[in-house]
């Protein structure tokens, strides 16, 4: 890859700051593409070029050779070479000026803020490329471009990042999620059923039920001799397992830079300053003292957590994107009777995403697509990005190849019979074909209804959800059908019925201003990074204390130490930025 001297110097400066997970500061440099980029316009249509792409979800990095990748190569003349890694690898790539051609931003995973990538001179402003090659980008969810220029450009009014995974609600046909959508506590339904469906009202009730479930699972050796714990976790995402799902079920939504918002009151605060955060840690402290929290949770990696869940060693998980896959894996491994489901109870009254809500800016700055100055063929990179923001590209990325994985039938896009058969027989079949692997490049959320009347992911229509239900999901629906006197075709319909009858709550309101927050100062980012490093240790210590008195003391100690680091000063700046964003929201137009 070609690198100019200025970019190299700025990258090294940024890397030094990233040792403390601090975003680099300084005047933005001119980020024009390197000289070799001019050659890309002369690439012949029949010449296949290779683009390197950052993607942490692909388990087989390198040149992609699957059904989806082959269609992209044939249609666009582009081979995708996936670069994968953790925050440490991303830091090394930044330091050396060796970022792949296309990246997405995720500060939590990468340890670097979006603006820092701009100020280090490593990104191309995409405005001219979008004007020439971005017809689909300009047509679909155009508000993203206004947002990117104003809020994710380091004040330059240029398009460095393109938000992805946008969604517009179909009011006449709301999308009812298959279970929950995204993050929430999920429980092994088969074990819960085996102990007689005990009533759960409070979080203490839930913990006691998990203890009963653990005892039953161990007594009956459900994991074939392996140790079973009701709750486990992992340490390579910081404190993520120990607070995020819990605060969402208390009615809070996580935002950037450690902020969370109470979606009922629209009150914003930093997570460490809220009772909700500390109540979440206390939940796991109680679990630890009940003997139902896996001690290896504090040293394991995320993939080890998945392995334990798939092996039947863990009885609670944290998100539907975990359990949807785990349930299929357990079924294909000979245990269709195993599986995780959502057990509603009043102690945690909110359930994430019973129905999909509007997301005109997608994930905003999280996972937003960018082209780096290392890219020798920026025009080809933009052609790929624009294709992924078209309806044709969205259907390919989410549903696979027409005629092989989906087809038009009775006026609707539907999965082929062979595809439905294969995904039931092999839980890894979808990813082995490339389907859903490259979704972070897609402008459309998988449930977005396209112009042909079907969702981008043909498996996500309400009809297909009912048709492709797993055995464990049938048992869940049958139980609640008997309890409630209603017919439920898949688990999400149970939760939707409870929501409609005001027995549980969810959120459908789109709060615009939380996406319009300007980046905080480098001083504040530095403070927050140090606070996070401290809390990654102190939070675990709080979970492992022996009683409530020691927990309260650990909380008090933590807040004293955080304030000594400047936490309160950083908090004041973050809250002021959210207040300013409220004013901006009144004049920001969603197109």
XYZ file of C-alpha atoms in Angstrom:
591
model
C 0.000 0.000 0.000
C 1.229 3.500 -0.758
C 1.640 5.948 2.084
C 2.630 9.588 2.039
C 4.947 10.970 4.693
C 2.414 13.285 6.284
C -0.073 10.481 6.753
C 2.612 8.257 8.276
C 3.622 10.907 10.803
C 0.022 11.603 11.764
C -0.701 7.899 12.069
C 2.239 7.422 14.411
C 1.060 10.331 16.514
C -2.404 8.815 16.685
C -0.990 5.438 17.689
C 0.863 7.008 20.585
C -2.326 8.529 21.876
C -4.204 5.246 21.391
C -2.021 3.623 24.022
C -4.512 5.228 26.387
C -7.400 4.679 23.946
C -7.363 8.394 23.272
C -8.497 9.930 20.016
C -5.825 11.980 18.279
C -6.125 15.735 18.105
C -4.865 18.427 15.774
C -5.689 20.191 12.569
C -7.174 17.994 9.864
C -4.894 17.311 6.931
C -5.833 17.298 3.281
C -7.046 13.747 2.762
C -6.973 13.510 -0.999
C -6.454 10.012 -2.354
C -2.869 8.943 -3.115
C -1.572 9.379 -6.644
C -2.227 5.776 -7.579
C -5.929 6.393 -7.066
C -6.129 8.259 -10.353
C -5.397 4.990 -12.141
C -8.641 3.475 -10.922
C -10.719 5.416 -13.404
C -8.764 3.679 -16.144
C -9.407 0.145 -14.868
C -11.088 -1.782 -17.631
C -14.485 -3.235 -16.889
C -13.224 -6.761 -17.511
C -10.278 -6.373 -15.120
C -10.884 -7.798 -11.654
C -9.318 -5.806 -8.839
C -9.019 -6.664 -5.141
C -10.231 -4.472 -2.292
C -9.215 -5.100 1.303
C -12.117 -4.686 3.741
C -12.164 -4.577 7.544
C -14.746 -7.002 8.956
C -14.682 -8.544 12.434
C -17.573 -10.945 11.801
C -16.079 -13.038 9.005
C -14.432 -16.109 10.521
C -12.423 -16.891 7.368
C -10.457 -13.739 6.480
C -8.610 -13.338 3.199
C -9.962 -13.548 -0.351
C -13.645 -14.429 -0.114
C -14.803 -17.425 -2.124
C -18.488 -18.031 -1.525
C -21.776 -17.559 -3.366
C -22.250 -13.911 -2.397
C -18.624 -12.937 -3.018
C -18.647 -14.584 -6.439
C -21.717 -12.587 -7.509
C -20.002 -9.367 -6.420
C -16.881 -10.326 -8.356
C -18.870 -11.165 -11.482
C -21.065 -8.075 -11.317
C -18.533 -5.449 -10.212
C -15.149 -6.949 -11.031
C -14.154 -6.809 -7.363
C -12.623 -9.492 -5.180
C -13.145 -8.897 -1.462
C -10.113 -9.531 0.743
C -11.317 -9.479 4.349
C -9.021 -8.196 7.092
C -10.097 -9.248 10.561
C -8.844 -8.510 14.042
C -9.370 -7.000 17.466
C -8.695 -3.490 18.772
C -4.989 -4.248 19.139
C -4.668 -5.221 15.483
C -6.666 -2.174 14.405
C -4.290 0.001 16.444
C -1.303 -1.576 14.712
C -2.847 -0.950 11.287
C -3.548 2.676 12.199
C -0.035 3.164 13.560
C 1.575 1.826 10.412
C -0.758 3.638 8.040
C -1.840 0.202 6.839
C -5.615 0.326 7.169
C -7.558 -1.729 4.601
C -9.172 -0.001 1.618
C -12.635 0.016 3.223
C -13.324 0.109 6.950
C -16.227 0.659 9.274
C -16.027 2.561 12.512
C -16.763 1.092 15.913
C -14.969 2.908 18.748
C -15.874 0.225 21.297
C -14.175 -2.485 19.214
C -11.375 -0.419 17.716
C -10.337 1.918 20.521
C -10.326 4.966 18.236
C -12.965 7.614 17.587
C -14.230 8.404 14.097
C -12.841 11.952 14.093
C -9.382 10.656 14.982
C -9.273 8.695 11.732
C -10.018 11.925 9.876
C -7.456 14.067 11.694
C -4.764 11.427 11.161
C -5.202 11.819 7.406
C -6.265 8.229 6.755
C -9.713 8.705 5.188
C -10.937 10.003 1.841
C -13.743 12.547 1.698
C -16.265 10.655 -0.431
C -18.403 13.552 -1.716
C -17.104 13.581 -5.306
C -17.204 9.794 -5.474
C -20.805 9.754 -4.254
C -21.761 12.412 -6.807
C -20.342 10.281 -9.618
C -20.968 6.701 -8.485
C -23.434 6.885 -5.592
C -26.891 6.994 -7.158
C -28.323 4.487 -4.684
C -26.692 6.234 -1.739
C -28.289 9.521 -2.789
C -31.681 7.881 -3.354
C -31.989 5.653 -0.295
C -32.037 7.311 3.135
C -30.442 10.566 1.878
C -30.528 12.169 5.342
C -27.453 10.085 6.118
C -25.337 12.375 3.963
C -26.466 15.539 5.738
C -25.863 13.846 9.077
C -22.389 12.643 8.126
C -21.246 16.053 6.883
C -22.470 17.914 9.930
C -21.778 15.485 12.751
C -19.055 13.021 11.690
C -16.632 15.141 9.668
C -14.494 16.879 12.298
C -16.247 20.110 11.342
C -15.172 19.930 7.675
C -18.668 19.534 6.160
C -17.506 16.550 4.096
C -18.686 12.956 3.853
C -16.104 10.682 5.431
C -18.533 8.099 6.824
C -21.713 6.547 5.451
C -24.174 5.191 8.063
C -25.611 1.734 7.422
C -28.530 -0.525 8.446
C -31.321 2.014 7.992
C -34.990 1.193 8.425
C -38.394 2.754 7.775
C -41.418 1.312 9.554
C -44.233 -0.141 7.468
C -47.177 1.087 9.532
C -49.661 -1.259 7.861
C -47.483 -4.339 8.309
C -45.290 -3.893 11.393
C -42.348 -6.227 11.680
C -42.844 -8.430 14.741
C -39.446 -9.743 15.786
C -38.872 -13.497 15.828
C -38.001 -13.377 19.526
C -36.591 -10.101 20.775
C -34.505 -7.801 18.636
C -30.916 -7.371 19.715
C -29.983 -7.264 23.411
C -31.854 -8.841 26.331
C -31.565 -11.687 28.836
C -32.467 -15.035 27.260
C -33.027 -18.226 29.261
C -32.777 -21.952 28.493
C -36.476 -22.702 28.070
C -36.139 -26.496 28.157
C -34.529 -26.420 31.604
C -37.038 -23.853 32.868
C -39.837 -26.149 31.668
C -38.196 -29.166 33.312
C -38.362 -27.547 36.756
C -42.057 -26.737 36.316
C -42.198 -23.159 34.966
C -41.845 -21.477 38.399
C -43.334 -17.991 38.690
C -40.953 -15.065 38.315
C -41.790 -11.532 39.386
C -38.605 -9.872 40.651
C -34.962 -10.071 39.640
C -34.300 -12.015 42.853
C -36.966 -14.515 41.769
C -35.193 -14.851 38.436
C -31.837 -15.509 40.103
C -33.379 -18.133 42.369
C -35.000 -19.834 39.370
C -31.629 -19.851 37.609
C -30.178 -21.547 40.702
C -32.885 -24.224 40.505
C -32.176 -24.642 36.799
C -28.448 -25.021 37.434
C -29.080 -27.652 40.106
C -31.369 -29.598 37.768
C -28.962 -29.390 34.820
C -26.057 -30.624 36.945
C -28.048 -33.423 38.571
C -29.133 -34.650 35.144
C -25.701 -34.099 33.552
C -27.187 -32.158 30.637
C -23.763 -31.122 29.333
C -22.245 -34.603 29.179
C -19.851 -34.254 32.098
C -18.902 -30.627 31.482
C -19.344 -28.041 34.251
C -22.642 -26.135 34.055
C -23.290 -22.614 35.336
C -26.495 -20.651 34.965
C -24.585 -17.495 34.003
C -21.283 -16.970 32.240
C -19.627 -14.191 30.250
C -16.408 -13.015 28.606
C -13.772 -10.349 29.203
C -12.692 -9.108 25.772
C -15.587 -6.638 25.512
C -14.894 -4.931 28.825
C -17.932 -4.848 31.137
C -20.411 -5.427 28.271
C -21.926 -8.666 29.672
C -22.376 -7.228 33.140
C -24.599 -4.250 32.459
C -25.858 -3.699 28.902
C -28.719 -6.203 28.672
C -29.839 -5.389 32.199
C -30.071 -1.616 31.756
C -31.981 -2.083 28.505
C -34.508 -4.187 30.364
C -34.819 -1.351 32.889
C -35.748 1.016 30.042
C -32.372 2.552 29.187
C -30.593 2.622 25.817
C -26.820 2.810 25.479
C -25.336 5.709 23.495
C -21.795 6.723 22.547
C -19.028 7.773 24.948
C -20.469 5.909 27.916
C -23.808 7.728 27.893
C -27.197 6.060 28.313
C -30.707 7.437 27.895
C -33.878 6.618 29.774
C -36.180 6.198 26.795
C -39.319 7.003 28.775
C -38.072 10.309 30.212
C -35.356 11.000 27.569
C -32.961 11.713 30.439
C -29.294 11.232 29.475
C -26.455 10.464 31.868
C -23.152 8.610 31.879
C -23.627 4.962 32.774
C -21.274 4.922 35.776
C -23.317 7.756 37.312
C -26.665 5.916 37.155
C -28.361 3.581 39.597
C -29.294 1.390 36.610
C -25.632 0.579 35.900
C -24.875 -0.293 39.512
C -28.081 -2.294 39.915
C -26.911 -4.350 36.941
C -23.581 -5.101 38.593
C -25.421 -5.918 41.824
C -27.531 -8.474 39.924
C -24.343 -10.329 38.957
C -22.894 -9.894 42.451
C -25.940 -11.724 43.792
C -25.479 -14.397 41.128
C -21.825 -14.759 42.141
C -22.750 -15.248 45.786
C -25.445 -17.771 44.843
C -22.761 -19.827 43.112
C -24.402 -19.569 39.685
C -21.844 -17.294 37.982
C -19.070 -19.082 36.113
C -15.712 -17.963 37.610
C -14.112 -18.409 34.178
C -16.413 -15.661 32.843
C -13.845 -13.056 33.893
C -11.014 -14.638 31.893
C -12.763 -16.219 28.880
C -13.016 -14.751 25.407
C -16.296 -14.230 23.592
C -15.886 -17.292 21.357
C -15.376 -19.479 24.441
C -18.658 -18.196 25.853
C -20.396 -19.204 22.618
C -18.825 -22.655 22.771
C -20.053 -23.191 26.319
C -23.577 -22.111 25.384
C -23.618 -24.419 22.364
C -22.373 -27.280 24.566
C -25.212 -26.800 27.048
C -22.976 -25.432 29.809
C -24.674 -22.014 30.169
C -28.344 -21.332 30.914
C -28.587 -17.578 30.230
C -27.427 -15.492 27.259
C -27.508 -11.782 26.460
C -28.946 -11.159 22.984
C -31.117 -12.632 20.258
C -28.226 -12.475 17.790
C -26.496 -14.944 20.084
C -29.411 -17.231 20.812
C -30.881 -17.356 17.294
C -27.611 -18.908 16.181
C -27.123 -20.997 19.318
C -30.595 -22.543 19.082
C -29.952 -23.587 15.476
C -26.513 -24.925 16.358
C -27.830 -26.980 19.263
C -30.608 -28.362 17.050
C -28.186 -29.321 14.274
C -25.916 -30.935 16.901
C -28.683 -33.326 17.897
C -30.456 -31.300 20.589
C -33.557 -29.715 19.010
C -35.136 -29.801 22.481
C -32.569 -27.291 23.799
C -32.889 -23.562 23.332
C -33.014 -20.049 24.759
C -36.204 -17.987 24.940
C -37.360 -14.713 26.477
C -39.095 -15.132 29.842
C -40.888 -11.858 30.654
C -41.182 -10.750 34.273
C -42.063 -7.477 35.956
C -38.664 -7.020 37.616
C -37.272 -6.190 34.177
C -40.328 -4.677 32.451
C -38.833 -3.615 29.100
C -38.159 -5.956 26.183
C -35.976 -4.782 23.308
C -37.470 -4.600 19.849
C -40.751 -6.471 20.070
C -41.426 -4.626 16.826
C -38.897 -2.773 14.680
C -38.725 1.002 15.030
C -37.664 3.727 12.606
C -33.924 4.156 12.020
C -33.536 6.737 9.205
C -29.870 7.250 10.127
C -29.258 3.562 10.695
C -26.628 3.015 13.361
C -25.415 6.609 12.879
C -21.636 6.670 13.416
C -21.419 3.060 14.619
C -20.380 0.726 11.776
C -20.422 3.620 9.287
C -18.489 2.847 6.086
C -15.353 4.755 5.053
C -12.699 4.578 2.316
C -9.087 4.990 3.387
C -6.302 6.830 1.606
C -4.576 3.486 1.056
C -7.217 2.552 -1.501
C -5.715 2.462 -5.004
C -9.150 2.148 -6.597
C -11.507 4.506 -4.717
C -13.944 4.604 -7.648
C -14.289 0.820 -7.504
C -14.624 1.005 -3.725
C -17.483 3.475 -4.129
C -19.134 1.248 -6.734
C -19.084 -1.593 -4.207
C -20.442 0.631 -1.435
C -23.191 1.986 -3.695
C -24.160 -1.543 -4.743
C -24.443 -2.512 -1.074
C -26.776 0.469 -0.642
C -29.052 -0.625 -3.485
C -32.060 -2.901 -3.134
C -30.349 -5.458 -5.357
C -27.262 -5.416 -3.159
C -29.284 -5.551 0.044
C -31.158 -8.632 -1.136
C -27.884 -10.326 -2.119
C -26.151 -9.528 1.188
C -29.095 -10.570 3.346
C -30.711 -13.349 1.270
C -28.122 -14.700 -1.143
C -28.341 -15.502 -4.838
C -31.608 -15.341 -6.746
C -32.615 -18.776 -8.004
C -30.354 -20.531 -5.512
C -31.349 -19.095 -2.155
C -34.450 -17.070 -2.994
C -36.962 -16.707 -5.814
C -40.002 -14.687 -6.802
C -43.070 -16.807 -6.057
C -46.700 -15.708 -5.906
C -45.545 -12.123 -6.326
C -43.185 -12.225 -3.328
C -39.491 -12.829 -2.789
C -39.280 -16.090 -0.857
C -36.536 -18.519 0.176
C -36.185 -21.546 -2.055
C -37.153 -24.926 -0.645
C -33.567 -26.154 -0.921
C -32.267 -23.145 1.027
C -34.802 -23.673 3.806
C -33.857 -27.339 3.996
C -30.121 -26.661 4.117
C -30.261 -24.025 6.860
C -32.247 -26.409 9.047
C -29.729 -29.200 8.523
C -26.597 -27.066 8.928
C -26.510 -24.048 11.260
C -23.377 -22.756 9.507
C -24.787 -23.026 5.986
C -25.871 -19.386 5.774
C -22.467 -17.980 6.667
C -20.648 -20.531 4.494
C -22.466 -19.065 1.483
C -21.597 -15.482 2.503
C -25.200 -14.611 3.358
C -25.339 -11.998 6.178
C -21.521 -11.974 6.496
C -21.074 -8.554 4.910
C -24.152 -6.894 6.402
C -22.142 -4.025 7.944
C -21.692 -2.716 4.383
C -25.439 -2.693 3.759
C -27.525 0.461 3.796
C -30.674 -1.497 4.644
C -31.583 -3.324 7.818
C -32.523 -6.933 7.087
C -36.200 -6.384 7.919
C -36.565 -3.378 5.597
C -39.379 -3.941 3.111
C -38.038 -3.413 -0.411
C -39.999 -2.244 -3.443
C -41.001 -5.832 -4.307
C -42.946 -5.987 -1.031
C -40.605 -8.400 0.768
C -37.903 -7.762 3.385
C -34.251 -7.592 2.389
C -33.784 -10.865 4.265
C -36.474 -13.122 2.828
C -36.403 -15.249 5.977
C -37.586 -12.258 8.016
C -41.135 -11.876 6.744
C -43.714 -12.679 9.403
C -44.899 -15.608 7.255
C -41.409 -17.082 6.959
C -40.764 -16.683 10.671
C -43.804 -18.838 11.334
C -42.856 -21.369 8.665
C -39.253 -21.842 9.823
C -39.935 -22.131 13.537
C -37.646 -24.420 15.558
C -38.908 -27.216 17.806
C -37.957 -25.351 20.984
C -39.780 -22.249 19.722
C -42.894 -24.356 19.080
C -42.809 -25.576 22.666
C -42.543 -21.981 23.902
C -45.507 -20.914 21.757
C -47.590 -23.931 22.766
C -47.028 -23.191 26.455
C -48.169 -19.586 26.143
C -51.022 -20.519 23.798
C -52.382 -22.774 26.530
C -51.791 -20.135 29.203
C -53.291 -17.227 27.263
C -55.891 -18.841 25.014
C -54.330 -17.387 21.859
C -52.555 -18.923 18.880
C -48.905 -17.901 18.508
C -46.992 -18.868 15.382
C -43.537 -17.849 16.619
C -42.121 -16.497 19.918
C -42.235 -12.814 19.010
C -46.013 -13.046 18.673
C -46.210 -14.023 22.348
C -44.271 -10.931 23.374
C -46.252 -8.717 21.005
C -49.509 -9.957 22.548
C -48.174 -9.134 26.020
C -47.138 -5.675 24.837
C -50.496 -4.977 23.214
C -52.159 -5.919 26.516
C -49.710 -3.674 28.456
C -48.219 -6.563 30.405
C -44.693 -5.724 29.210
C -43.210 -2.650 27.577
C -40.987 -1.882 24.603
C -39.880 1.238 22.768
C -40.779 2.281 19.258
C -40.067 6.010 19.563
C -37.172 7.322 17.484
C -35.172 9.938 19.406
C -33.334 11.922 16.750
C -31.158 14.153 18.885
C -29.075 11.305 20.315
C -27.594 10.798 16.827
C -26.738 14.489 16.394
C -24.194 14.796 19.184
C -20.869 16.368 18.273
C -17.647 14.629 19.284
C -16.342 15.563 22.740
C -12.949 17.142 23.289
C -9.828 15.006 23.292
C -9.387 15.778 26.984
C -12.801 14.300 27.728
C -12.141 11.252 25.552
C -8.876 10.739 27.417
C -10.635 10.936 30.783
C -13.362 8.514 29.710
C -10.812 6.038 28.357
C -8.977 6.033 31.686
C -12.275 5.658 33.537
C -13.210 2.670 31.375
C -9.847 1.026 32.004
C -10.315 1.488 35.731
C -13.917 0.257 35.719
C -13.070 -2.867 33.709
C -11.198 -3.960 36.833
C -13.244 -2.287 39.570
C -16.542 -3.469 38.098
C -15.433 -7.094 38.266
C -14.202 -6.555 41.827
C -17.647 -5.223 42.764
C -19.296 -8.319 41.297
C -17.059 -10.578 43.385
C -17.552 -8.988 46.845
C -19.248 -11.095 49.512
C -22.297 -9.021 50.481
C -24.361 -5.883 49.870
C -22.390 -3.765 52.340
C -19.131 -4.522 50.536
C -20.825 -3.860 47.204
C -21.972 -0.418 48.344
C -18.451 0.305 49.563
C -17.024 -0.783 46.199
C -19.434 1.564 44.422
C -18.466 4.472 46.661
C -14.772 3.737 46.165
C -15.255 3.586 42.395
C -17.038 6.926 42.198
C -14.343 8.564 44.334
C -11.610 7.233 42.049
C -13.534 8.155 38.891
C -14.024 11.724 40.064
C -10.319 11.945 40.890
C -9.667 11.077 37.232
C -11.908 13.935 36.084
C -15.070 11.912 35.465
C -17.422 14.654 36.644
C -15.763 17.191 34.351
C -16.104 14.819 31.399
C -19.713 14.106 32.355
C -20.573 17.807 32.301
C -19.187 18.180 28.774
C -20.993 15.085 27.475
C -24.321 16.235 28.924
C -23.850 19.717 27.450
C -23.283 18.167 24.015
C -26.547 16.242 24.302
C -28.371 19.420 25.295
C -26.942 21.172 22.225
C -28.046 18.238 20.072
C -31.632 18.721 21.237
C -31.540 22.202 19.715
C -30.010 20.890 16.484
C -32.702 18.225 16.215
C -35.409 20.860 15.914
C -33.955 22.013 12.588
C -32.568 18.728 11.207
C -34.762 17.384 8.411
C -35.221 13.657 7.857
C -35.720 13.150 4.121
